[in-house]
XYZ file of C-alpha atoms in Angstrom:
527
model
C 28.530 -19.672 18.390
C 26.924 -16.336 17.649
C 27.696 -14.782 14.253
C 29.644 -11.534 13.947
C 26.749 -9.830 12.209
C 23.326 -10.177 10.638
C 21.716 -9.654 7.263
C 18.118 -8.543 6.790
C 16.740 -9.053 3.281
C 13.562 -7.048 2.622
C 11.670 -7.630 -0.644
C 8.882 -5.173 -1.401
C 6.223 -6.936 -3.499
C 3.732 -4.433 -4.845
C 1.475 -3.749 -7.798
C -1.300 -1.172 -8.086
C -4.805 -2.607 -8.033
C -5.500 -3.319 -11.700
C -8.651 -5.330 -12.362
C -10.992 -4.741 -15.278
C -13.867 -7.221 -15.448
C -15.537 -5.027 -18.071
C -12.954 -6.141 -20.678
C -12.002 -9.693 -21.745
C -8.314 -8.749 -21.580
C -6.635 -5.562 -20.481
C -3.066 -4.416 -21.106
C -2.314 -3.230 -17.555
C -3.544 -6.510 -16.077
C -0.468 -8.011 -17.751
C 1.617 -6.384 -14.992
C 0.007 -8.821 -12.579
C 0.253 -11.944 -14.750
C 3.912 -11.272 -15.580
C 4.842 -10.693 -11.943
C 3.091 -13.885 -10.802
C 4.883 -15.977 -13.452
C 8.301 -14.390 -13.182
C 8.557 -13.298 -9.538
C 5.963 -14.503 -7.018
C 5.709 -18.154 -8.060
C 9.486 -18.585 -8.664
C 10.274 -17.068 -5.252
C 7.680 -19.250 -3.541
C 9.186 -22.293 -5.277
C 12.696 -21.367 -4.074
C 11.504 -20.822 -0.495
C 9.637 -24.126 -0.372
C 12.697 -25.987 -1.642
C 14.713 -24.398 1.189
C 12.270 -25.934 3.648
C 12.446 -29.335 1.916
C 16.264 -29.273 1.980
C 16.625 -28.031 5.557
C 18.208 -24.712 4.554
C 17.776 -22.234 7.391
C 16.674 -18.974 5.773
C 15.028 -15.765 6.914
C 13.704 -12.849 4.971
C 11.114 -10.118 5.199
C 8.642 -9.525 2.393
C 6.001 -6.909 1.875
C 2.857 -8.167 0.236
C 1.003 -4.906 -0.195
C -2.756 -4.897 0.398
C -3.450 -4.053 -3.252
C -1.325 -7.007 -4.398
C -2.820 -9.344 -1.776
C -6.312 -8.451 -2.966
C -5.345 -9.156 -6.571
C -3.793 -12.509 -5.621
C -6.969 -13.439 -3.711
C -9.403 -12.288 -6.413
C -11.240 -15.147 -8.147
C -11.549 -13.333 -11.493
C -7.819 -12.586 -11.710
C -7.013 -16.102 -10.519
C -9.073 -17.675 -13.307
C -7.700 -15.274 -15.909
C -4.160 -15.994 -14.801
C -4.678 -19.772 -14.945
C -5.996 -19.450 -18.480
C -2.981 -17.301 -19.360
C -0.572 -19.789 -17.765
C -1.977 -22.649 -19.802
C -1.498 -20.540 -22.930
C 2.148 -20.022 -21.929
C 2.564 -23.780 -21.594
C 0.908 -24.437 -24.947
C 3.239 -21.931 -26.597
C 6.312 -23.338 -24.840
C 5.447 -26.862 -26.027
C 5.129 -25.599 -29.608
C 8.526 -23.967 -29.206
C 10.106 -27.276 -28.195
C 9.199 -28.565 -31.653
C 10.066 -25.409 -33.568
C 13.538 -25.050 -32.021
C 14.597 -28.634 -32.750
C 16.273 -27.234 -35.854
C 17.660 -24.249 -33.925
C 20.127 -25.740 -31.420
C 21.201 -22.300 -30.140
C 17.637 -21.690 -28.877
C 16.637 -25.212 -27.819
C 18.064 -24.963 -24.228
C 16.045 -21.785 -23.624
C 12.897 -23.397 -25.031
C 13.358 -26.381 -22.713
C 13.925 -24.059 -19.758
C 10.680 -22.159 -20.414
C 8.736 -25.417 -20.702
C 10.021 -26.485 -17.255
C 9.511 -22.997 -15.803
C 5.861 -22.648 -16.809
C 4.996 -26.170 -15.721
C 6.561 -25.560 -12.295
C 4.428 -22.409 -12.065
C 1.327 -24.448 -12.874
C 2.259 -27.109 -10.309
C 2.484 -24.499 -7.549
C -0.612 -22.641 -8.710
C -2.669 -25.827 -8.650
C -1.182 -26.875 -5.300
C -2.792 -23.813 -3.723
C -5.924 -23.812 -5.900
C -4.913 -20.452 -7.289
C -4.430 -18.653 -3.956
C -0.666 -18.571 -3.481
C -1.057 -16.280 -0.468
C -1.573 -19.556 1.399
C 1.937 -20.659 0.444
C 3.499 -17.462 1.755
C 1.371 -17.642 4.906
C 2.632 -21.191 5.554
C 6.228 -19.946 5.385
C 5.414 -17.168 7.827
C 3.763 -19.642 10.206
C 7.016 -21.682 10.110
C 9.005 -18.610 11.184
C 11.006 -18.424 7.948
C 9.310 -15.436 6.370
C 8.107 -12.205 7.960
C 5.288 -10.815 5.820
C 4.698 -7.121 6.390
C 1.992 -4.837 5.094
C 1.995 -1.413 3.473
C -0.292 1.597 3.241
C -3.605 0.231 1.949
C -3.245 1.320 -1.673
C 0.392 2.458 -1.502
C -0.796 5.923 -0.534
C 1.959 8.536 -0.119
C 1.339 9.527 3.504
C 3.377 12.776 3.776
C 1.375 14.297 0.897
C -1.947 13.759 2.679
C -2.946 16.850 4.639
C -5.550 14.998 6.669
C -4.456 12.738 9.531
C -7.704 10.770 9.267
C -6.805 9.901 5.680
C -3.329 8.774 6.751
C -4.745 6.694 9.575
C -7.347 5.129 7.266
C -4.613 3.960 4.895
C -2.918 2.196 7.819
C -6.100 0.851 9.446
C -7.406 -0.591 6.180
C -4.054 -2.294 5.651
C -3.966 -3.800 9.146
C -7.540 -5.081 8.883
C -6.929 -6.582 5.449
C -3.689 -8.249 6.558
C -5.522 -10.030 9.362
C -8.081 -11.322 6.845
C -5.368 -12.887 4.677
C -2.778 -14.003 7.221
C -4.716 -14.732 10.394
C -2.891 -12.327 12.691
C -1.995 -8.656 12.982
C 1.044 -7.385 11.031
C 4.153 -6.559 13.018
C 5.855 -4.419 10.385
C 4.932 -1.971 7.656
C 6.556 -0.684 4.500
C 5.646 2.976 4.164
C 4.782 3.498 0.489
C 7.863 4.809 -1.355
C 9.644 4.779 2.060
C 7.968 8.171 2.497
C 8.294 9.411 6.057
C 7.974 12.593 8.028
C 8.274 12.946 11.823
C 4.998 11.983 13.452
C 3.893 9.204 11.106
C 5.493 6.716 13.500
C 3.027 7.817 16.197
C 0.124 6.635 14.012
C 1.952 3.373 13.323
C 2.401 2.840 17.055
C -1.283 3.452 17.759
C -2.242 0.926 15.064
C 0.026 -1.786 16.519
C 3.026 -1.620 14.146
C 6.418 -2.451 15.695
C 8.811 -1.531 12.867
C 9.150 0.000 9.411
C 11.856 0.688 6.829
C 13.504 3.944 5.756
C 15.836 5.095 3.020
C 19.413 5.558 4.326
C 19.316 9.351 4.593
C 16.158 9.167 6.688
C 18.304 7.741 9.483
C 21.640 9.407 8.688
C 20.091 12.907 8.785
C 18.011 12.123 11.867
C 18.249 13.974 15.203
C 20.480 13.226 17.012
C 22.843 11.609 14.533
C 22.728 7.794 14.674
C 25.675 6.337 16.536
C 25.741 3.180 14.416
C 24.714 4.736 11.118
C 22.427 2.449 9.116
C 23.901 -0.700 10.686
C 21.490 -0.892 13.620
C 17.817 -0.010 13.927
C 16.731 3.063 15.844
C 13.630 3.767 17.870
C 11.469 6.734 16.958
C 10.143 8.824 19.871
C 6.935 6.743 19.693
C 8.916 3.543 20.318
C 8.450 2.145 16.800
C 11.706 0.823 15.329
C 13.080 2.032 11.981
C 15.464 -0.014 9.822
C 17.314 1.690 6.984
C 18.880 0.626 3.712
C 22.554 -0.245 3.272
C 23.621 1.475 0.062
C 26.534 -0.861 -0.701
C 24.227 -3.846 -1.146
C 21.768 -1.629 -3.017
C 24.353 -0.699 -5.650
C 25.602 -4.258 -6.063
C 22.170 -5.395 -7.135
C 20.274 -2.306 -8.338
C 22.886 -0.480 -10.405
C 22.376 -0.790 -14.163
C 26.088 -0.168 -14.737
C 27.877 -2.042 -11.955
C 25.117 -4.287 -10.580
C 24.823 -8.006 -11.210
C 21.689 -7.879 -13.416
C 23.599 -6.150 -16.222
C 25.918 -9.131 -16.800
C 26.165 -10.155 -20.494
C 25.138 -13.764 -19.756
C 21.794 -12.858 -18.200
C 18.536 -12.805 -20.132
C 17.788 -9.711 -22.192
C 14.489 -8.227 -21.002
C 13.700 -6.109 -24.052
C 13.789 -8.711 -26.838
C 10.721 -10.930 -26.887
C 9.233 -13.578 -29.178
C 6.055 -11.516 -29.390
C 7.987 -9.340 -31.812
C 10.580 -11.783 -33.146
C 8.404 -14.509 -34.685
C 5.946 -14.660 -37.570
C 2.760 -12.793 -36.738
C 0.339 -15.638 -37.467
C 2.394 -17.964 -35.247
C 2.237 -15.678 -32.196
C -1.215 -14.174 -32.819
C -3.100 -16.753 -30.662
C -0.988 -15.641 -27.667
C -1.594 -11.911 -28.070
C -4.529 -9.900 -26.744
C -7.815 -9.943 -28.630
C -6.846 -6.694 -30.384
C -4.064 -8.606 -32.151
C -1.387 -5.993 -31.457
C 2.156 -7.366 -31.041
C 3.275 -7.288 -27.409
C 5.721 -9.032 -25.120
C 4.563 -12.564 -24.344
C 7.286 -13.285 -21.784
C 9.445 -15.729 -23.746
C 12.857 -14.292 -24.591
C 15.695 -16.198 -26.282
C 18.533 -13.688 -26.136
C 21.053 -12.581 -23.555
C 22.182 -9.087 -22.657
C 25.395 -9.643 -24.660
C 26.634 -6.085 -24.101
C 25.909 -2.587 -25.340
C 24.732 -3.675 -28.762
C 21.522 -3.225 -30.735
C 18.656 -5.601 -29.913
C 19.123 -7.186 -33.339
C 22.707 -8.102 -32.409
C 21.899 -9.836 -29.122
C 23.256 -13.384 -28.891
C 21.404 -16.547 -27.918
C 20.552 -16.975 -24.238
C 22.165 -19.983 -22.552
C 20.294 -20.877 -19.327
C 23.230 -22.898 -17.993
C 25.648 -19.992 -18.392
C 23.147 -17.684 -16.677
C 22.638 -20.126 -13.798
C 26.388 -20.438 -13.284
C 26.724 -16.659 -13.285
C 23.949 -16.374 -10.664
C 25.891 -18.810 -8.463
C 29.091 -16.817 -8.987
C 27.373 -13.532 -8.136
C 25.757 -15.043 -5.045
C 29.202 -16.125 -3.874
C 30.583 -12.658 -4.520
C 27.701 -11.010 -2.666
C 28.201 -13.278 0.348
C 31.992 -12.715 0.325
C 31.415 -8.968 0.379
C 28.873 -9.210 3.198
C 31.257 -11.300 5.313
C 34.050 -8.753 4.837
C 31.640 -5.883 5.509
C 30.378 -7.457 8.734
C 33.872 -8.327 9.965
C 34.981 -4.729 9.456
C 31.869 -3.174 11.000
C 31.911 -5.499 14.019
C 35.374 -4.208 14.941
C 34.503 -0.519 14.775
C 30.913 -0.588 16.094
C 31.456 -2.765 19.135
C 28.190 -4.650 18.511
C 27.007 -7.123 15.865
C 26.118 -4.989 12.841
C 22.918 -5.419 10.872
C 23.102 -5.021 7.094
C 19.647 -4.276 5.685
C 19.169 -4.880 1.958
C 15.946 -3.518 0.476
C 14.724 -4.247 -3.045
C 11.554 -4.320 -5.084
C 10.586 -7.988 -5.204
C 9.775 -7.673 -8.913
C 13.469 -7.072 -9.638
C 13.976 -10.756 -8.862
C 12.532 -12.616 -11.816
C 10.657 -9.992 -13.781
C 13.447 -7.514 -14.509
C 16.331 -9.790 -13.557
C 15.139 -13.189 -14.689
C 17.857 -15.036 -12.772
C 17.144 -13.149 -9.544
C 15.308 -16.044 -7.838
C 18.258 -18.346 -8.636
C 20.589 -15.741 -7.140
C 18.544 -15.819 -3.918
C 18.521 -19.624 -4.041
C 22.306 -19.862 -4.261
C 22.859 -17.053 -1.764
C 20.879 -18.573 1.110
C 22.325 -22.022 0.457
C 25.872 -20.654 0.559
C 25.070 -18.615 3.644
C 23.738 -21.742 5.344
C 26.497 -24.183 4.335
C 29.690 -22.211 3.652
C 30.253 -19.782 6.553
C 29.259 -18.804 10.087
C 30.180 -15.097 10.127
C 26.854 -13.654 9.050
C 23.341 -14.916 9.654
C 20.009 -13.926 8.051
C 17.471 -12.428 10.419
C 14.104 -10.684 10.432
C 13.514 -7.301 12.092
C 11.430 -8.787 14.907
C 14.086 -11.412 15.634
C 16.746 -8.689 15.713
C 14.723 -6.472 18.061
C 14.060 -9.419 20.364
C 17.776 -10.220 20.414
C 18.965 -6.597 20.716
C 16.144 -4.685 22.442
C 18.296 -1.683 23.428
C 18.715 0.789 20.569
C 19.235 4.512 20.137
C 16.221 6.853 20.077
C 16.247 9.434 17.293
C 13.767 11.408 15.200
C 14.347 10.336 11.592
C 14.411 12.970 8.859
C 11.652 13.538 6.345
C 12.631 11.353 3.423
C 11.607 8.948 0.675
C 13.337 6.889 -1.942
C 13.247 7.939 -5.565
C 15.092 10.754 -7.308
C 16.557 13.242 -4.788
C 14.934 11.314 -1.931
C 12.436 13.956 -0.763
C 9.033 13.396 -2.384
C 9.758 15.193 -5.691
C 8.906 12.179 -7.866
C 5.378 12.232 -6.400
C 4.900 16.010 -6.310
C 6.007 18.020 -9.323
C 4.623 19.932 -12.271
C 3.397 16.777 -14.009
C 1.143 15.590 -11.183
C 0.635 18.320 -8.588
C -2.885 19.095 -9.825
C -4.248 15.797 -8.433
C -3.670 16.696 -4.791
C -6.322 19.421 -4.452
C -8.888 16.802 -5.485
C -7.458 14.101 -3.214
C -7.431 16.507 -0.255
C -11.044 17.552 -0.807
C -12.199 13.947 -1.207
C -10.416 12.929 2.027
C -12.002 15.849 3.855
C -15.448 14.797 2.612
C -14.897 11.133 3.473
C -14.069 12.078 7.066
C -17.176 14.273 7.086
C -19.354 11.328 5.935
C -17.900 8.972 8.532
C -18.651 11.510 11.270
C -22.153 12.261 9.996
C -23.222 8.611 9.648
C -21.585 6.677 12.513
C -24.139 3.847 12.563
C -25.097 3.359 8.920
C -26.537 0.066 7.713
C -27.995 -1.418 4.546
C -27.578 0.463 1.285
C -26.194 3.537 3.031
C -23.428 1.504 4.646
C -22.591 -0.100 1.293
C -22.348 3.339 -0.320
C -20.110 4.628 2.472
C -17.864 1.568 2.198
C -17.593 2.022 -1.574
C -16.788 5.700 -1.082
C -13.871 4.640 1.104
C -12.692 2.188 -1.577
C -12.816 4.824 -4.310
C -10.841 7.322 -2.221
C -8.200 4.761 -1.273
C -7.800 3.685 -4.911
C -7.451 7.308 -6.030
C -4.695 7.857 -3.433
C -2.359 5.180 -4.865
C 1.122 6.657 -5.247
C 1.547 4.616 -8.424
C -0.542 7.064 -10.435
C 1.595 10.097 -9.516
C 4.749 8.037 -10.132
C 3.589 7.015 -13.610
C 2.752 10.629 -14.464
C 6.334 11.598 -13.577
C 8.035 8.769 -15.469
C 5.929 9.302 -18.580
C 4.864 5.673 -19.082
C 1.156 4.765 -19.337
C 0.336 8.367 -18.315
C -3.128 8.286 -19.886
C -4.041 5.244 -17.812
C -2.703 6.769 -14.561
C -4.591 10.014 -15.157
C -7.779 8.112 -15.992
C -7.565 5.969 -12.867
C -7.108 9.041 -10.654
C -9.918 10.915 -12.377
C -12.349 7.989 -12.426
C -11.966 7.165 -8.731
C -12.362 10.822 -7.719
C -15.474 11.171 -9.923
C -16.896 7.945 -8.471
C -16.288 9.229 -4.975
C -17.876 12.610 -5.662
C -20.914 10.977 -7.260
C -21.387 8.744 -4.228
C -20.895 11.722 -1.901
C -23.631 13.609 -3.711
C -25.972 10.622 -3.599
C -25.326 9.968 0.096
C -25.767 13.578 1.206
C -28.789 13.968 -1.066
C -30.401 10.785 0.243
C -30.680 9.500 -3.334
C -28.392 6.465 -3.627
C -28.556 4.811 -7.053
C -28.322 1.108 -6.219
C -27.573 0.109 -9.817
C -24.661 2.577 -9.979
C -23.438 1.461 -6.564
C -23.598 -2.215 -7.523
C -21.622 -1.562 -10.698
C -18.854 0.147 -8.703
C -18.840 -2.627 -6.110
C -18.390 -5.163 -8.896
C -15.589 -3.319 -10.711
C -13.670 -1.708 -7.847
C -13.986 -4.499 -5.309
C -10.749 -4.112 -3.332
C -11.080 -4.727 0.444
C -14.329 -6.736 0.471
C -14.560 -6.379 4.275
C -13.786 -2.654 4.439
C -15.482 -0.584 7.127
C -15.885 3.119 6.316
C -15.527 3.897 10.043
C -11.736 3.738 9.619
C -12.140 7.436 8.735
C -13.570 8.377 12.133
């Protein structure tokens, strides 16, 4: 029997390309190590257990090209493995220390199991967990989609060749990792303006995702709101976010992650314990930082010093309860929508993957319980991927979506405002010059080709929307400004060397070693 409706879960896994071989440890690289330990490995573990247990699940997951290149990088893999073994060493010490602290012993035992499960999976794939996700895609359980090459904000590029290069580089890199062309794309920051879909179509993309108002304010108005995909004039399908499911999970006030029984993110043993005890697990500079082991729960709106002990069993039970509540609400939502729409509705839930595990530690357990309940406890709603939905329901309304993004106010302002607008004149000029180089040297080889390829890398890295976002939010601003400036300077230096027929091979080799994203890049993507 066919279900009354469908649910599409889309997790957007992304990190900016942060890799610094010139330093033994680097603060911003921690973003990667934390996300692997708390999000990517736990999710992969949950998905593989679904397969083992015969749980029929479907979800869509972006693995952005910048993240895929970090996951596949041998230096970051070896650094992460070293870090993981340090976590395990620390967790084993904590098992002994907390024997006299019964309120913290369950959490210590949980971390010991957690880190060792991470190591088991990491070793299973010899450090390249992309293989695990690829296996799930090959089984038809997971639809992995790509994103703009370095999460570039397409509507703020005034050069169509630069926009197309972001998409072409992503498609080429996806094929290298996953053995086939991508079928879907997450536009960085869900940033869309009419016409981008035409480029997606020409580069072989079948579907993408939009923020809700991108569809709701489209022309003509969508007959089924956000509860069915639409086709753009190019024929590419657009799926948009259901805000009810967004608020249930995202909202700091009413969403599940704020429950008092869940783990408190902001209190960490890196600050709580004696300095000499934690020093071996800090960076070489010895400065206190989060080390990822946290023994307190949210408790409520109280000071960090008043947070109560974290009980993993309570948190697990709450994740099961919230999964049941989420499923109950989706069933009721689908039953209601099916009556008024006259077709099986599609509820599309879109989240940053890093919410599940990193920010909301119990998020992977929530997903675990949710899919198991969906599989065993009801037959009203069924999980589905965008391609499966389009194959099942090929007839959909054609509209022109509205210019839109997610983020504050929903129309680009986070990425273009007084704190960051100065970067765009430099990005525009660099893109113009990159297109000029690609046209001038269509058949380059040898050192010249290497220099042109590295020029493309430097431009793409400078275009990452993460840097403008960080400038707006006010966190790590110095780093974001430096990354933008350094990549632009690198590009301009290479441009001068190429046009002056004076390529410095030592300088080029140093850049190739440090900024090595997209090892198979071809500068001709800018032609």
